[in-house]
């Protein structure tokens, strides 16, 4: 049995999802020879630390009743530097301007020779090359399947499952909020404004939706794909971006009458990275509805391979984190 | 209007010249000539396809003139565009002059706006238009889209293109 000691940095929706999945999968992990020992859980207010493993069920209930897991006034970076462990699961909020706490956490993790699994796009869109170099220099593993498409495998699919295939392009819907809004606008013949309000009410859109509806989130995911799959070295500024705020119900209806839906499509190839609303034929593989995500990978040998799945949700995102975890440690 | 004309030439020198001679007289503009050198019809003639820009009322006369000089005219038909796409424009489509936009494309001769649906929900609200553009070939279509792209940028219109088009 191999014991992997890890920390969970950020204990919001995804961090808690990871804790739940680790509880659920304890036996399974044992069956593949792994014991995952969470030695620290950190949120913005403090940390719970135990070198023998914190009680995850207890952390979850404390977070839900008290609003924090913190029993000690320790920051994430302090935990990384002072608590002995080999894996950092980084799930703090995305910040695409400075990289936020996530960037500091990842750099500190690599500095101290730890592996990192993250769902946090911010640091990867800003400092991909630096992070990869830092990981390489310390011999750390660095995986981030959860940053693109939530539960849906894209990065590992292209790089590992399809290994050997040259990837020509990837096109898809990488933001569930936009897909929900466009789907509902067509269904209800309702305005962008009305459906946005509905999406906020349901918790599908943030109170400040700009990051999603202006196409920024999609662009960030394309940047990660461009760097991780196409071997480019690009940042957000290299993406041409148009969002969905101008789409009208009339436009959706006219398109529909001629056999098309309008989707916010992200597209990446070696030549171009591009986000814009596009006309997609009804029943085309990219015509998925609601909050679903989808990606079509155009490969040299295998043609087009399309995956679709839930782009967000705590358990769904934790599923991608779990797959990264198994990929790193199961065969070591 | 643009027509394609399938003709058959005798397999002797000077026939092509003979075929083209009547065109200036009727102010017909030759767009393309497809000359199937290798092919022969059962009548041992050489099939040729002309694409012409002509006034519709002159077609009959051109045909008669060709037949007078012993050239067989097999078929005359309106030139079919081979490529067609739908594009959506959103913004102040009408106020920014949709007609100009259409004219810009029609003016090219190789592409044409063949359908326009327009919805204007009210003043201050964005209007939406769906236009269908037909073009002779893929490159022509791309050129027409480039024109549309320039116009849209100038007029602050959002252009929604089909997924399989290089946007
Ligand atoms: N939600 C999804 O479905 C989803 C899907 C894919 C990727 N992601 C990405 O995953 C990450 C987490 O998302 P989420 O939905 O779980 O966000 P969230 O619910 O806002 O949780 C963020 C967590 O990070 C903590 N935090 C903030 N600043 C911190 C700091 N300086 N040090 C330590 N902890 C800090 C917060 O603490 P408090 O609890 O004290 O506020 C909170 O627990 C984001 O980067 C997001 O983009 C999310």
mmCIF file of N, CA, C and O in Angstrom, chain A residues 121-188:
data_model
loop_
_atom_site.group_PDB
_atom_site.id
_atom_site.type_symbol
_atom_site.label_atom_id
_atom_site.label_comp_id
_atom_site.label_asym_id
_atom_site.label_seq_id
_atom_site.Cartn_x
_atom_site.Cartn_y
_atom_site.Cartn_z
ATOM 1 N N UNK A 121 -7.682 27.624 -13.131
ATOM 2 C CA UNK A 121 -7.150 28.041 -14.433
ATOM 3 C C UNK A 121 -6.200 29.223 -14.374
ATOM 4 O O UNK A 121 -5.321 29.371 -15.208
ATOM 5 N N UNK A 122 -6.451 30.113 -13.403
ATOM 6 C CA UNK A 122 -5.741 31.398 -13.381
ATOM 7 C C UNK A 122 -4.241 31.293 -13.592
ATOM 8 O O UNK A 122 -3.702 31.839 -14.566
ATOM 9 N N UNK A 123 -3.538 30.588 -12.710
ATOM 10 C CA UNK A 123 -2.083 30.512 -12.825
ATOM 11 C C UNK A 123 -1.642 29.924 -14.169
ATOM 12 O O UNK A 123 -0.652 30.362 -14.743
ATOM 13 N N UNK A 124 -2.412 28.949 -14.673
ATOM 14 C CA UNK A 124 -2.032 28.291 -15.923
ATOM 15 C C UNK A 124 -2.207 29.185 -17.139
ATOM 16 O O UNK A 124 -1.482 29.055 -18.123
ATOM 17 N N UNK A 125 -3.194 30.080 -17.089
ATOM 18 C CA UNK A 125 -3.373 30.966 -18.242
ATOM 19 C C UNK A 125 -2.339 32.081 -18.225
ATOM 20 O O UNK A 125 -1.985 32.611 -19.262
ATOM 21 N N UNK A 126 -1.872 32.433 -17.039
ATOM 22 C CA UNK A 126 -0.925 33.541 -16.937
ATOM 23 C C UNK A 126 0.525 33.093 -17.074
ATOM 24 O O UNK A 126 1.331 33.753 -17.727
ATOM 25 N N UNK A 127 0.867 32.004 -16.406
ATOM 26 C CA UNK A 127 2.288 31.662 -16.227
ATOM 27 C C UNK A 127 2.553 30.201 -16.556
ATOM 28 O O UNK A 127 3.240 29.514 -15.800
ATOM 29 N N UNK A 128 2.017 29.750 -17.655
ATOM 30 C CA UNK A 128 2.142 28.331 -17.979
ATOM 31 C C UNK A 128 3.604 27.866 -18.001
ATOM 32 O O UNK A 128 3.974 26.885 -17.374
ATOM 33 N N UNK A 129 4.395 28.622 -18.752
ATOM 34 C CA UNK A 129 5.776 28.195 -18.966
ATOM 35 C C UNK A 129 6.559 28.169 -17.648
ATOM 36 O O UNK A 129 7.265 27.202 -17.356
ATOM 37 N N UNK A 130 6.401 29.223 -16.861
ATOM 38 C CA UNK A 130 7.118 29.301 -15.577
ATOM 39 C C UNK A 130 6.727 28.126 -14.682
ATOM 40 O O UNK A 130 7.580 27.520 -14.043
ATOM 41 N N UNK A 131 5.417 27.833 -14.665
ATOM 42 C CA UNK A 131 4.953 26.747 -13.806
ATOM 43 C C UNK A 131 5.518 25.405 -14.269
ATOM 44 O O UNK A 131 5.969 24.598 -13.465
ATOM 45 N N UNK A 132 5.508 25.177 -15.572
ATOM 46 C CA UNK A 132 6.023 23.915 -16.090
ATOM 47 C C UNK A 132 7.506 23.780 -15.768
ATOM 48 O O UNK A 132 7.987 22.709 -15.407
ATOM 49 N N UNK A 133 8.217 24.902 -15.898
ATOM 50 C CA UNK A 133 9.651 24.860 -15.601
ATOM 51 C C UNK A 133 9.906 24.593 -14.129
ATOM 52 O O UNK A 133 10.772 23.788 -13.772
ATOM 53 N N UNK A 134 9.121 25.278 -13.287
ATOM 54 C CA UNK A 134 9.281 25.079 -11.844
ATOM 55 C C UNK A 134 9.006 23.618 -11.483
ATOM 56 O O UNK A 134 9.743 23.018 -10.692
ATOM 57 N N UNK A 135 7.968 23.051 -12.085
ATOM 58 C CA UNK A 135 7.628 21.654 -11.799
ATOM 59 C C UNK A 135 8.756 20.734 -12.262
ATOM 60 O O UNK A 135 9.151 19.800 -11.556
ATOM 61 N N UNK A 136 9.281 21.044 -13.437
ATOM 62 C CA UNK A 136 10.335 20.202 -14.004
ATOM 63 C C UNK A 136 11.596 20.261 -13.134
ATOM 64 O O UNK A 136 12.205 19.232 -12.832
ATOM 65 N N UNK A 137 11.939 21.480 -12.719
ATOM 66 C CA UNK A 137 13.159 21.650 -11.920
ATOM 67 C C UNK A 137 13.108 20.890 -10.611
ATOM 68 O O UNK A 137 14.138 20.454 -10.106
ATOM 69 N N UNK A 138 11.893 20.771 -10.044
ATOM 70 C CA UNK A 138 11.819 20.085 -8.751
ATOM 71 C C UNK A 138 11.395 18.628 -8.916
ATOM 72 O O UNK A 138 11.197 17.929 -7.931
ATOM 73 N N UNK A 139 11.249 18.205 -10.171
ATOM 74 C CA UNK A 139 10.834 16.821 -10.410
ATOM 75 C C UNK A 139 9.406 16.552 -9.957
ATOM 76 O O UNK A 139 9.037 15.416 -9.654
ATOM 77 N N UNK A 140 8.584 17.607 -9.936
ATOM 78 C CA UNK A 140 7.204 17.458 -9.474
ATOM 79 C C UNK A 140 6.284 17.076 -10.620
ATOM 80 O O UNK A 140 6.502 17.468 -11.763
ATOM 81 N N UNK A 141 5.224 16.348 -10.283
ATOM 82 C CA UNK A 141 4.163 16.078 -11.254
ATOM 83 C C UNK A 141 3.184 17.238 -11.182
ATOM 84 O O UNK A 141 2.915 17.775 -10.102
ATOM 85 N N UNK A 142 2.615 17.587 -12.336
ATOM 86 C CA UNK A 142 1.700 18.727 -12.381
ATOM 87 C C UNK A 142 0.570 18.362 -13.328
ATOM 88 O O UNK A 142 0.802 18.173 -14.514
ATOM 89 N N UNK A 143 -0.628 18.221 -12.797
ATOM 90 C CA UNK A 143 -1.754 17.833 -13.649
ATOM 91 C C UNK A 143 -2.956 18.733 -13.397
ATOM 92 O O UNK A 143 -3.187 19.191 -12.279
ATOM 93 N N UNK A 144 -3.730 18.970 -14.448
ATOM 94 C CA UNK A 144 -4.782 19.987 -14.347
ATOM 95 C C UNK A 144 -5.968 19.701 -15.262
ATOM 96 O O UNK A 144 -6.548 20.605 -15.857
ATOM 97 N N UNK A 145 -6.327 18.423 -15.369
ATOM 98 C CA UNK A 145 -7.468 18.038 -16.213
ATOM 99 C C UNK A 145 -8.721 18.829 -15.850
ATOM 100 O O UNK A 145 -9.516 19.202 -16.717
ATOM 101 N N UNK A 146 -8.937 19.088 -14.573
ATOM 102 C CA UNK A 146 -10.173 19.733 -14.120
ATOM 103 C C UNK A 146 -10.294 21.188 -14.567
ATOM 104 O O UNK A 146 -11.377 21.770 -14.490
ATOM 105 N N UNK A 147 -9.205 21.783 -15.064
ATOM 106 C CA UNK A 147 -9.301 23.196 -15.463
ATOM 107 C C UNK A 147 -10.093 23.378 -16.748
ATOM 108 O O UNK A 147 -10.592 24.456 -17.018
ATOM 109 N N UNK A 148 -10.170 22.343 -17.569
ATOM 110 C CA UNK A 148 -10.875 22.468 -18.854
ATOM 111 C C UNK A 148 -12.010 21.451 -18.925
ATOM 112 O O UNK A 148 -11.771 20.252 -18.857
ATOM 113 N N UNK A 149 -13.225 21.959 -19.013
ATOM 114 C CA UNK A 149 -14.357 21.061 -19.246
ATOM 115 C C UNK A 149 -14.810 20.269 -18.030
ATOM 116 O O UNK A 149 -15.542 19.303 -18.179
ATOM 117 N N UNK A 150 -14.382 20.677 -16.828
ATOM 118 C CA UNK A 150 -14.851 20.003 -15.616
ATOM 119 C C UNK A 150 -14.607 18.511 -15.656
ATOM 120 O O UNK A 150 -13.463 18.060 -15.757
ATOM 121 N N UNK A 151 -15.691 17.751 -15.652
ATOM 122 C CA UNK A 151 -15.581 16.295 -15.596
ATOM 123 C C UNK A 151 -15.082 15.690 -16.907
ATOM 124 O O UNK A 151 -14.630 14.564 -16.957
ATOM 125 N N UNK A 152 -15.204 16.469 -17.965
ATOM 126 C CA UNK A 152 -14.982 15.927 -19.307
ATOM 127 C C UNK A 152 -13.486 15.791 -19.594
ATOM 128 O O UNK A 152 -12.750 16.756 -19.472
ATOM 129 N N UNK A 153 -13.016 14.627 -19.951
ATOM 130 C CA UNK A 153 -11.582 14.495 -20.220
ATOM 131 C C UNK A 153 -11.214 15.110 -21.562
ATOM 132 O O UNK A 153 -11.816 14.771 -22.585
ATOM 133 N N UNK A 154 -10.286 16.042 -21.547
ATOM 134 C CA UNK A 154 -9.823 16.636 -22.800
ATOM 135 C C UNK A 154 -8.298 16.563 -22.867
ATOM 136 O O UNK A 154 -7.726 15.983 -23.789
ATOM 137 N N UNK A 155 -7.651 17.124 -21.827
ATOM 138 C CA UNK A 155 -6.191 17.195 -21.848
ATOM 139 C C UNK A 155 -5.594 15.792 -21.807
ATOM 140 O O UNK A 155 -4.752 15.437 -22.636
ATOM 141 N N UNK A 156 -6.047 15.005 -20.859
ATOM 142 C CA UNK A 156 -5.489 13.661 -20.731
ATOM 143 C C UNK A 156 -5.897 12.771 -21.905
ATOM 144 O O UNK A 156 -5.149 11.894 -22.319
ATOM 145 N N UNK A 157 -7.073 13.036 -22.436
ATOM 146 C CA UNK A 157 -7.530 12.290 -23.609
ATOM 147 C C UNK A 157 -6.594 12.544 -24.786
ATOM 148 O O UNK A 157 -6.115 11.625 -25.443
ATOM 149 N N UNK A 158 -6.315 13.826 -25.028
ATOM 150 C CA UNK A 158 -5.479 14.173 -26.177
ATOM 151 C C UNK A 158 -4.027 13.746 -25.963
ATOM 152 O O UNK A 158 -3.388 13.207 -26.866
ATOM 153 N N UNK A 159 -3.516 13.983 -24.752
ATOM 154 C CA UNK A 159 -2.089 13.742 -24.522
ATOM 155 C C UNK A 159 -1.747 12.305 -24.205
ATOM 156 O O UNK A 159 -0.634 11.864 -24.468
ATOM 157 N N UNK A 160 -2.684 11.583 -23.601
ATOM 158 C CA UNK A 160 -2.345 10.233 -23.158
ATOM 159 C C UNK A 160 -3.096 9.155 -23.922
ATOM 160 O O UNK A 160 -2.502 8.307 -24.560
ATOM 161 N N UNK A 161 -4.423 9.238 -23.891
ATOM 162 C CA UNK A 161 -5.200 8.190 -24.558
ATOM 163 C C UNK A 161 -4.937 8.211 -26.068
ATOM 164 O O UNK A 161 -4.796 7.180 -26.698
ATOM 165 N N UNK A 162 -4.847 9.414 -26.625
ATOM 166 C CA UNK A 162 -4.610 9.526 -28.068
ATOM 167 C C UNK A 162 -3.127 9.719 -28.385
ATOM 168 O O UNK A 162 -2.779 10.183 -29.472
ATOM 169 N N UNK A 163 -2.271 9.378 -27.455
ATOM 170 C CA UNK A 163 -0.832 9.604 -27.624
ATOM 171 C C UNK A 163 -0.348 9.103 -28.980
ATOM 172 O O UNK A 163 -0.771 8.055 -29.452
ATOM 173 N N UNK A 164 0.527 9.882 -29.597
ATOM 174 C CA UNK A 164 1.061 9.493 -30.894
ATOM 175 C C UNK A 164 0.329 10.142 -32.043
ATOM 176 O O UNK A 164 0.880 10.349 -33.116
ATOM 177 N N UNK A 165 -0.912 10.509 -31.798
ATOM 178 C CA UNK A 165 -1.698 11.215 -32.807
ATOM 179 C C UNK A 165 -1.340 12.686 -32.770
ATOM 180 O O UNK A 165 -1.350 13.291 -31.703
ATOM 181 N N UNK A 166 -1.083 13.282 -33.927
ATOM 182 C CA UNK A 166 -0.928 14.721 -33.944
ATOM 183 C C UNK A 166 -2.331 15.327 -33.866
ATOM 184 O O UNK A 166 -3.225 14.920 -34.598
ATOM 185 N N UNK A 167 -2.538 16.257 -32.945
ATOM 186 C CA UNK A 167 -3.848 16.884 -32.813
ATOM 187 C C UNK A 167 -3.875 18.119 -33.719
ATOM 188 O O UNK A 167 -3.021 18.991 -33.612
ATOM 189 N N UNK A 168 -4.853 18.164 -34.601
ATOM 190 C CA UNK A 168 -4.904 19.270 -35.563
ATOM 191 C C UNK A 168 -5.651 20.472 -35.002
ATOM 192 O O UNK A 168 -5.229 21.607 -35.157
ATOM 193 N N UNK A 169 -6.782 20.205 -34.364
ATOM 194 C CA UNK A 169 -7.533 21.307 -33.762
ATOM 195 C C UNK A 169 -8.479 20.756 -32.713
ATOM 196 O O UNK A 169 -8.782 19.557 -32.700
ATOM 197 N N UNK A 170 -8.908 21.627 -31.827
ATOM 198 C CA UNK A 170 -9.956 21.278 -30.873
ATOM 199 C C UNK A 170 -10.998 22.390 -30.925
ATOM 200 O O UNK A 170 -10.658 23.572 -30.879
ATOM 201 N N UNK A 171 -12.251 21.984 -31.077
ATOM 202 C CA UNK A 171 -13.358 22.933 -31.122
ATOM 203 C C UNK A 171 -14.371 22.502 -30.102
ATOM 204 O O UNK A 171 -14.625 21.308 -29.979
ATOM 205 N N UNK A 172 -14.995 23.451 -29.431
ATOM 206 C CA UNK A 172 -16.041 22.981 -28.538
ATOM 207 C C UNK A 172 -16.716 24.062 -27.732
ATOM 208 O O UNK A 172 -16.451 25.253 -27.901
ATOM 209 N N UNK A 173 -17.599 23.598 -26.879
ATOM 210 C CA UNK A 173 -18.298 24.475 -25.942
ATOM 211 C C UNK A 173 -17.661 24.220 -24.583
ATOM 212 O O UNK A 173 -17.760 23.113 -24.058
ATOM 213 N N UNK A 174 -16.989 25.218 -24.047
ATOM 214 C CA UNK A 174 -16.217 25.005 -22.828
ATOM 215 C C UNK A 174 -16.758 25.826 -21.666
ATOM 216 O O UNK A 174 -16.124 25.932 -20.623
ATOM 217 N N UNK A 175 -17.923 26.427 -21.857
ATOM 218 C CA UNK A 175 -18.510 27.194 -20.762
ATOM 219 C C UNK A 175 -19.994 26.865 -20.635
ATOM 220 O O UNK A 175 -20.795 27.185 -21.518
ATOM 221 N N UNK A 176 -20.341 26.230 -19.537
ATOM 222 C CA UNK A 176 -21.711 25.777 -19.324
ATOM 223 C C UNK A 176 -22.690 26.922 -19.142
ATOM 224 O O UNK A 176 -23.857 26.812 -19.530
ATOM 225 N N UNK A 177 -22.235 28.014 -18.556
ATOM 226 C CA UNK A 177 -23.121 29.163 -18.334
ATOM 227 C C UNK A 177 -23.618 29.724 -19.669
ATOM 228 O O UNK A 177 -24.811 29.953 -19.859
ATOM 229 N N UNK A 178 -22.695 29.927 -20.598
ATOM 230 C CA UNK A 178 -23.084 30.449 -21.916
ATOM 231 C C UNK A 178 -23.994 29.460 -22.631
ATOM 232 O O UNK A 178 -24.973 29.857 -23.268
ATOM 233 N N UNK A 179 -23.672 28.182 -22.526
ATOM 234 C CA UNK A 179 -24.503 27.196 -23.221
ATOM 235 C C UNK A 179 -25.916 27.199 -22.641
ATOM 236 O O UNK A 179 -26.898 27.127 -23.385
ATOM 237 N N UNK A 180 -25.991 27.311 -21.324
ATOM 238 C CA UNK A 180 -27.308 27.360 -20.689
ATOM 239 C C UNK A 180 -28.097 28.571 -21.192
ATOM 240 O O UNK A 180 -29.263 28.446 -21.591
ATOM 241 N N UNK A 181 -27.462 29.726 -21.194
ATOM 242 C CA UNK A 181 -28.164 30.955 -21.590
ATOM 243 C C UNK A 181 -28.657 30.862 -23.038
ATOM 244 O O UNK A 181 -29.816 31.150 -23.339
ATOM 245 N N UNK A 182 -27.803 30.415 -23.935
ATOM 246 C CA UNK A 182 -28.207 30.330 -25.349
ATOM 247 C C UNK A 182 -29.295 29.272 -25.552
ATOM 248 O O UNK A 182 -30.215 29.465 -26.354
ATOM 249 N N UNK A 183 -29.179 28.169 -24.838
ATOM 250 C CA UNK A 183 -30.191 27.114 -24.954
ATOM 251 C C UNK A 183 -31.555 27.630 -24.494
ATOM 252 O O UNK A 183 -32.571 27.471 -25.186
ATOM 253 N N UNK A 184 -31.556 28.288 -23.342
ATOM 254 C CA UNK A 184 -32.814 28.759 -22.767
ATOM 255 C C UNK A 184 -33.403 29.930 -23.558
ATOM 256 O O UNK A 184 -34.626 30.054 -23.681
ATOM 257 N N UNK A 185 -32.552 30.801 -24.098
ATOM 258 C CA UNK A 185 -33.069 31.918 -24.905
ATOM 259 C C UNK A 185 -33.857 31.393 -26.098
ATOM 260 O O UNK A 185 -34.904 31.924 -26.450
ATOM 261 N N UNK A 186 -33.348 30.324 -26.695
ATOM 262 C CA UNK A 186 -34.038 29.737 -27.838
ATOM 263 C C UNK A 186 -35.331 29.052 -27.388
ATOM 264 O O UNK A 186 -36.386 29.243 -27.996
ATOM 265 N N UNK A 187 -35.244 28.281 -26.310
ATOM 266 C CA UNK A 187 -36.426 27.571 -25.831
ATOM 267 C C UNK A 187 -37.563 28.518 -25.473
ATOM 268 O O UNK A 187 -38.725 28.254 -25.756
ATOM 269 N N UNK A 188 -37.208 29.608 -24.817
ATOM 270 C CA UNK A 188 -38.229 30.520 -24.286
ATOM 271 C C UNK A 188 -38.478 31.723 -25.184
ATOM 272 O O UNK A 188 -39.300 32.565 -24.852
#
